[in-house]
Short mmCIF file of C-alpha atoms in Angstrom, two decimals:
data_model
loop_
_atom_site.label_atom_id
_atom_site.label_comp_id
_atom_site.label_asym_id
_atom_site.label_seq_id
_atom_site.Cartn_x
_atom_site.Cartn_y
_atom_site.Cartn_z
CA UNK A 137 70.15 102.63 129.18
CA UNK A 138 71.22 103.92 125.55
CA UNK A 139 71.58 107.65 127.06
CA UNK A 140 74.50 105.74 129.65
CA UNK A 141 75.90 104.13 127.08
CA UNK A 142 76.02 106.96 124.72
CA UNK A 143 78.09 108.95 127.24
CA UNK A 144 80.00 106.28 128.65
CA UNK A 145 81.42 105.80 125.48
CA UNK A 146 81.90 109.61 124.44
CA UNK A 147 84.02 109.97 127.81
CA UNK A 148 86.36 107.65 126.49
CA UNK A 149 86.54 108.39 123.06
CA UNK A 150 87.31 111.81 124.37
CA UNK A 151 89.97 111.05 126.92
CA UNK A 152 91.93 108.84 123.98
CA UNK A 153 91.00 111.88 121.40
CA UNK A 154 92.80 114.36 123.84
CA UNK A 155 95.46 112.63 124.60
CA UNK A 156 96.43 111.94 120.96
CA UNK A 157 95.93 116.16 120.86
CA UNK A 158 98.33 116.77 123.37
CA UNK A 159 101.03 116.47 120.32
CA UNK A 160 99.79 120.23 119.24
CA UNK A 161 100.59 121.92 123.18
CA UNK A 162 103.54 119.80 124.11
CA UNK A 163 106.17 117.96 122.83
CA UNK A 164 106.20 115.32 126.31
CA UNK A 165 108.33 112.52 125.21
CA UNK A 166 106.13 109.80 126.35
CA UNK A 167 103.90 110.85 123.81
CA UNK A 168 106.68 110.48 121.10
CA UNK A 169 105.13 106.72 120.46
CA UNK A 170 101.39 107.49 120.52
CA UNK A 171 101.96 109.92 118.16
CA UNK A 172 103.61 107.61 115.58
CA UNK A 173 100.39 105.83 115.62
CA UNK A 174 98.42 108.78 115.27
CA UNK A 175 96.83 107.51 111.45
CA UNK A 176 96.37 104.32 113.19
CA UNK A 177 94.32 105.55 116.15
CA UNK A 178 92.50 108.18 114.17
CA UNK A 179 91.17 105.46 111.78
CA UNK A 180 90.00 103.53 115.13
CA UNK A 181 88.67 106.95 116.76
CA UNK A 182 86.41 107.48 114.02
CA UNK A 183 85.15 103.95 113.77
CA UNK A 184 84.42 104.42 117.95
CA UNK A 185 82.65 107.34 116.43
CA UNK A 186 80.35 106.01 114.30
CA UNK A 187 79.60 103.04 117.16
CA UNK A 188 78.73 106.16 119.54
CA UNK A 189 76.20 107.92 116.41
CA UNK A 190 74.84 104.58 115.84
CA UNK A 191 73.68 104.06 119.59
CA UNK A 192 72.33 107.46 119.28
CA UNK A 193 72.05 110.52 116.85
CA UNK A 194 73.62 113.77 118.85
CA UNK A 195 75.49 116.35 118.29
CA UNK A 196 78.46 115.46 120.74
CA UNK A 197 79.18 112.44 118.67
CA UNK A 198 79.34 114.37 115.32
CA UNK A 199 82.00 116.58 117.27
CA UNK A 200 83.83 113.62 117.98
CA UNK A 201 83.48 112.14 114.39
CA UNK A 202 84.99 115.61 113.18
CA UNK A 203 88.23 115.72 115.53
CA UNK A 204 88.70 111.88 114.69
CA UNK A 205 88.55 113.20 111.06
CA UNK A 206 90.54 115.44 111.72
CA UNK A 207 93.26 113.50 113.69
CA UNK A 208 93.54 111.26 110.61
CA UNK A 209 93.58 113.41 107.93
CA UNK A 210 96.21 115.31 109.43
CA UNK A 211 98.73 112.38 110.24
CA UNK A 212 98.55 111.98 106.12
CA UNK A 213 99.31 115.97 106.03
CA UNK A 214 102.13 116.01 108.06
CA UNK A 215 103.45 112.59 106.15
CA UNK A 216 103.71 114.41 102.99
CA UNK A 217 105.53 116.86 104.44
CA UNK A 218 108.92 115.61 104.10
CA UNK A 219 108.81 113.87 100.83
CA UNK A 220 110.29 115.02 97.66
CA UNK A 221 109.20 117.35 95.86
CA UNK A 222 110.31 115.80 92.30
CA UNK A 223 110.84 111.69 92.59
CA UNK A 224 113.61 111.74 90.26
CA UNK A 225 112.60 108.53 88.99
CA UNK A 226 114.21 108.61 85.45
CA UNK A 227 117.80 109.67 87.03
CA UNK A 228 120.18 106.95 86.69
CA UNK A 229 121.14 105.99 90.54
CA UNK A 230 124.53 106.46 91.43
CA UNK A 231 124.61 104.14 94.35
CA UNK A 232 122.19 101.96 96.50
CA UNK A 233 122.12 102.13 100.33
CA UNK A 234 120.92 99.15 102.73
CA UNK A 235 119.34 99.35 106.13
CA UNK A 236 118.41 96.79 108.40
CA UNK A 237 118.25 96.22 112.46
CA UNK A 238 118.56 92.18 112.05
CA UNK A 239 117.60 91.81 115.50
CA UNK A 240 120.68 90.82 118.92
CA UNK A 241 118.97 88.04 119.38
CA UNK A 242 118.42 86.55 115.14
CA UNK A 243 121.06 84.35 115.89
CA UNK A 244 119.22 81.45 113.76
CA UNK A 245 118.90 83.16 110.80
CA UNK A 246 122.51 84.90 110.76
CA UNK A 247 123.40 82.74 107.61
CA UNK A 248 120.54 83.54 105.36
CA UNK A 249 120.94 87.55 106.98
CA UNK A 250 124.95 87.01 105.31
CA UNK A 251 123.38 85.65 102.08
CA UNK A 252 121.00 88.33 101.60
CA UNK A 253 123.24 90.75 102.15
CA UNK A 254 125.90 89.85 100.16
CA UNK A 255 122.87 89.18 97.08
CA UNK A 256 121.56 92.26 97.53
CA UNK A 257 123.99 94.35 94.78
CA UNK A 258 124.07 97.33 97.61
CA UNK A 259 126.84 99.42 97.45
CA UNK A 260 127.18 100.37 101.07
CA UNK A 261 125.30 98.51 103.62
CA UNK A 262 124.17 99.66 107.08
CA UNK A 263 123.48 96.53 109.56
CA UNK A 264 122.34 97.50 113.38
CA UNK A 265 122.35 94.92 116.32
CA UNK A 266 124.58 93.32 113.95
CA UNK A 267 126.04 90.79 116.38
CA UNK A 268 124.70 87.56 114.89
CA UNK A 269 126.62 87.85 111.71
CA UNK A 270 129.86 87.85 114.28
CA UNK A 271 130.62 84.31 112.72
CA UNK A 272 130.05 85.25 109.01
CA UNK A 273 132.21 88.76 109.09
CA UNK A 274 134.92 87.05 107.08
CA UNK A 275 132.46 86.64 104.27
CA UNK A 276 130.91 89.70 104.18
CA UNK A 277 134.15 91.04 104.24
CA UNK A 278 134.89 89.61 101.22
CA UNK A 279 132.34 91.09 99.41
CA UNK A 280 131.97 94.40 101.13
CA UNK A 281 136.11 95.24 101.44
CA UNK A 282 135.84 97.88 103.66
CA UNK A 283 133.71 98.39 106.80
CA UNK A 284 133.09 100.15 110.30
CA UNK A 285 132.05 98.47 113.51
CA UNK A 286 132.54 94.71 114.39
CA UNK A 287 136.30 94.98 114.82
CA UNK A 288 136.35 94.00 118.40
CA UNK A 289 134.21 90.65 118.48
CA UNK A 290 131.06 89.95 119.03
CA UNK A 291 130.67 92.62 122.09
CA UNK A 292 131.77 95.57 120.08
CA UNK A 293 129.63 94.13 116.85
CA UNK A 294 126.27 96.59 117.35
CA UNK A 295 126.18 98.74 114.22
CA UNK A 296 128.25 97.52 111.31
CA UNK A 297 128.68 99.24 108.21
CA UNK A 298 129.78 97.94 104.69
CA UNK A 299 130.87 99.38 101.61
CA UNK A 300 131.74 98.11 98.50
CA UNK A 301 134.62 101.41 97.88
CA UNK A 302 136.76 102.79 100.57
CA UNK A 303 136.03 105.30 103.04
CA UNK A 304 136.79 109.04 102.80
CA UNK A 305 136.13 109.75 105.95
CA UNK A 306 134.77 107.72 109.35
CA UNK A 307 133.77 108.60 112.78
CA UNK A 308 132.04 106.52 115.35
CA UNK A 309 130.57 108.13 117.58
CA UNK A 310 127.86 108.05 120.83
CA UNK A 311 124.49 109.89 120.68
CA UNK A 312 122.65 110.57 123.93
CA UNK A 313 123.36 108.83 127.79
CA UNK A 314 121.94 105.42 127.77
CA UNK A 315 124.02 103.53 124.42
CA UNK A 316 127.45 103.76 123.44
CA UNK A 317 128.89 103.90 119.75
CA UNK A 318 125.28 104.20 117.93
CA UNK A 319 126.34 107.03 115.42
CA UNK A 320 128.24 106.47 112.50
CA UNK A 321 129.85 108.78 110.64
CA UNK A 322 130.95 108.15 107.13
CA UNK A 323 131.93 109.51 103.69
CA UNK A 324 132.16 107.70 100.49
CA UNK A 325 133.34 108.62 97.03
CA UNK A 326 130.69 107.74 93.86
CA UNK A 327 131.89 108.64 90.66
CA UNK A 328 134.37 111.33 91.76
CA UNK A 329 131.03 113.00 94.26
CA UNK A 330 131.54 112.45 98.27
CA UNK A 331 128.46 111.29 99.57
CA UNK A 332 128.20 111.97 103.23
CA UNK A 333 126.43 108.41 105.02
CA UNK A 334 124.81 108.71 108.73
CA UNK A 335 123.99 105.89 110.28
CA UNK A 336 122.11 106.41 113.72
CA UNK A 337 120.06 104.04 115.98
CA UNK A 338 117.55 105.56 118.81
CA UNK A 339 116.41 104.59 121.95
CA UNK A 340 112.53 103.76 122.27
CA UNK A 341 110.60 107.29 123.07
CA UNK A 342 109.33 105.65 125.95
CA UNK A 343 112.57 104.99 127.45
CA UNK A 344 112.52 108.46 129.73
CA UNK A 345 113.43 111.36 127.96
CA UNK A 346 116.73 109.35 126.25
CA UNK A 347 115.31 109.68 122.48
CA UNK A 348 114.81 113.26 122.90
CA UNK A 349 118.97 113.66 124.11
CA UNK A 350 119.82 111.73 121.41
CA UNK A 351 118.24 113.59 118.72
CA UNK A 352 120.10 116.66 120.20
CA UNK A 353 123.13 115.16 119.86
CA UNK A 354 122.47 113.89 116.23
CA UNK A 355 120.89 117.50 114.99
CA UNK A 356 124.45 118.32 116.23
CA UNK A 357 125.99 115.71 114.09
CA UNK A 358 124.28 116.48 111.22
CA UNK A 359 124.09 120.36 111.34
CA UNK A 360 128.45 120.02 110.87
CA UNK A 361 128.12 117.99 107.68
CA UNK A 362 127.91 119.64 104.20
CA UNK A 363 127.40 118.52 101.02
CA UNK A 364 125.51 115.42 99.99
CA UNK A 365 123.95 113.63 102.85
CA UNK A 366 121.81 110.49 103.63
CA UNK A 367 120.14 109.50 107.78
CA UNK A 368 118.98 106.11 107.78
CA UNK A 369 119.03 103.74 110.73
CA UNK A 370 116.14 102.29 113.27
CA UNK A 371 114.55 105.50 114.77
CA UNK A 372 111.72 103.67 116.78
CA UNK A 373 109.90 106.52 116.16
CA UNK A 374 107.76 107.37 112.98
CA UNK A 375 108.39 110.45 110.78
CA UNK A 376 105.14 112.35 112.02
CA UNK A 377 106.53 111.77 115.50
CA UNK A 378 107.00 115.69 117.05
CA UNK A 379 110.56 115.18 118.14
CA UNK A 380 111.87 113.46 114.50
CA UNK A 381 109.63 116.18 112.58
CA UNK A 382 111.97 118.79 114.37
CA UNK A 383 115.13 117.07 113.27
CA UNK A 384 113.72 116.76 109.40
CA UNK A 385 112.72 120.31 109.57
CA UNK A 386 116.07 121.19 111.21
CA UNK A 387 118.18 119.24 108.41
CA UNK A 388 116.12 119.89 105.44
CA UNK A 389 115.67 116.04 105.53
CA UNK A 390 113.18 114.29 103.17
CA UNK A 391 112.34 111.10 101.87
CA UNK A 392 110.17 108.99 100.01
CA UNK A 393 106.17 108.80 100.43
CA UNK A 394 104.75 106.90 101.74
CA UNK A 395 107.27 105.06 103.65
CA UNK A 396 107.43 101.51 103.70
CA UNK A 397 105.98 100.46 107.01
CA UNK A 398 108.96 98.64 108.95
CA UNK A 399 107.19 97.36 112.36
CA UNK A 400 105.50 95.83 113.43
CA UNK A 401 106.13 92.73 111.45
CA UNK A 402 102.80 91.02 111.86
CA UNK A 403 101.14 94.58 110.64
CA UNK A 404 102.76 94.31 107.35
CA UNK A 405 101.99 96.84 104.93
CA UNK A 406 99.40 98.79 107.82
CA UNK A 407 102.27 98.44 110.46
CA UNK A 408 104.47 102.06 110.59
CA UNK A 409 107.98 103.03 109.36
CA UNK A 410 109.94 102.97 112.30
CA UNK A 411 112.95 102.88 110.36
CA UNK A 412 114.13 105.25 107.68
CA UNK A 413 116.32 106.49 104.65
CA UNK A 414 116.38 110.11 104.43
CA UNK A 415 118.74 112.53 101.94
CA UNK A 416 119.61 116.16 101.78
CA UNK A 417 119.66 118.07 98.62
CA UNK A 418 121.38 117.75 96.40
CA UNK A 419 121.11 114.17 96.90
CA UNK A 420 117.43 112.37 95.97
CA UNK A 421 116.14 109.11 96.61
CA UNK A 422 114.78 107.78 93.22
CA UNK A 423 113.40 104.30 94.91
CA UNK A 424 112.20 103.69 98.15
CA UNK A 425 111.43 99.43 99.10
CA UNK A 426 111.09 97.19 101.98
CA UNK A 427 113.12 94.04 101.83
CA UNK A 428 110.50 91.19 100.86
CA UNK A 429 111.88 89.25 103.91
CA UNK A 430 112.41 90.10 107.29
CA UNK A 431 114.41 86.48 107.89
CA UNK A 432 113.38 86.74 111.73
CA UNK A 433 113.85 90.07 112.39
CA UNK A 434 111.13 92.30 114.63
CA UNK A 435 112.08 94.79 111.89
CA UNK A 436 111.55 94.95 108.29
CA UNK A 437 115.15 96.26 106.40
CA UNK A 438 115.25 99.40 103.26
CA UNK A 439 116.80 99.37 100.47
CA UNK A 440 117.42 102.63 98.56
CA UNK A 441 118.62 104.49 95.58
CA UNK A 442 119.69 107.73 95.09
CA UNK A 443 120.92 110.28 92.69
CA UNK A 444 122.18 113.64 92.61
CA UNK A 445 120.85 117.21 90.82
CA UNK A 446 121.84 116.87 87.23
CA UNK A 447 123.57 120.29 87.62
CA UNK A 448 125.56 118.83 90.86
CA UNK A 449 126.17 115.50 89.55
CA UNK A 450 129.47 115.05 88.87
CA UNK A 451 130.94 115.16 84.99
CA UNK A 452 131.38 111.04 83.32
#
């Protein structure tokens, strides 16, 4: 009876081992979400492990242990791959950026979501499925003078961007087939230094192959900007995900590590960042934090602050 056991469980420990693999031979887009859990399911793959060498000692289930080792340890590896390489941390910040998918159905909480926004001393302020603040525009608008999105009513209110100084430039544009008007475009002067702002929402990777058109069409984006440059939005994907790791690489995108997990909300802390603030040299992020509250949101919101290269930085 152990001997069934023993290879009932090994056949299914492998199965879920190989399909987590499959990120190293193909870049399938279904797989796009299991690999954001990869750390996740590697810590659980090598707990099946040591279930399978407890019911009994062979050397099948020390191979196992060693590719769910392996599996995990890697997910950290490929993490660290896109964060800094200095923090930056004594550089005085030269503005402070906002993310936050509140959620197109939060309509409950829309007047705490105004309150913390307008509280939260953020210079520019990037709100997605913003619709249930369609009522308290007026009063962000006060605060935040200039903004992007929302200027329709409520059916044209998806991503909404504030800023506390006027726009240089701004765009809004559509990234892939299946949403319209998800890219946002926009340049902002600090201190005499144009800082390039990208705001982009994705599609779920396991909505067809949409995700993968829409990075396409953001690498695009992004690959026509110079200068100074910061991606954040709701990516539904993690960083370590294959398709996002070829748009960091692409960029020269980093961020940040770790990244404050974002979803799922009932994870907390062991959940996964599924939404992100990334920055192109010369620009740094010297703080990286989740918002303590997610006021009813499915998604936890950033906050960030960044500076430039002292030798890029403009003269005060």
């Amino acid at each position: 009876m152990r001997d069934i056991i023993y290879w009932i469980l090994c056949a299914f420990l492998t199965v879920a081992i190989a399909i987590v693999s499959l990120r190293y031979v193909t870049n399938f887009w279904l797989l796009s979400f299991v690999c954001s859990f990869q750390i996740h399911l590697g810590v659980i793959f090598v707990a099946a492990s040591l279930v399978i060498l407890a019911v009994k000692r062979q050397i099948y289930g020390l191979v196992l242990l060693l590719a769910s080792l392996f599996l995990t340890a890697h997910g950290f590896v490929m993490l660290r791959e896109f964060a800094q390489d200095d923090q930056q941390t004594g550089a005085t910040p030269l503005f402070r950026l906002m993310t936050f998918n509140i959620a197109i159905d939060n309509w409950k909480n829309s007047t705490a979501l105004a309150e913390m926004v307008i509280a939260s001393d953020a210079d520019v302020v990037n709100l997605l499925e913003a619709k249930p603040l369609t009522f308290h525009l007026q009063r962000l608008f006060k605060a935040y003078p200039y903004h992007i999105g929302c200027d329709n009513g409520k059916d044209s209110c998806d991503t909404l961007v504030l800023s506390k100084r006027p726009f240089v430039m701004r765009q809004v544009a559509s990234i892939g087939s299946l949403r319209k008007d998800r890219l946002v475009v926009s340049s902002v002067d600090f201190g005499g230094q144009a800082i390039n702002l990208v705001s982009a929402h994705l599609s779920k990777p396991y909505y067809d192959d949409y995700q993968m058109g829409e990075l396409d069409d953001l690498g695009k984006a992004l690959g026509s900007i110079s200068g100074p440059l910061v991606l954040s939005g709701d990516f539904n994907s993690s960083a370590i995900a294959p398709s996002i790791q070829g748009l960091l690489r692409e960029q020269k995108l980093k961020t940040l590590a770790p990244e404050p997990a974002t979803w799922p909300i009932a994870a907390g802390a062991f959940g996964i960042a599924i939404d992100h603030i990334f920055a192109r040299a010369p620009l740094h992020l010297i703080s990286l934090k989740r918002l303590d509250d997610n006021l009813g949101s499915n998604h936890s919101g950033l906050i960030a602050e960044f500076a430039l290269d002292q030798e890029t930085a403009p003269a005060r």
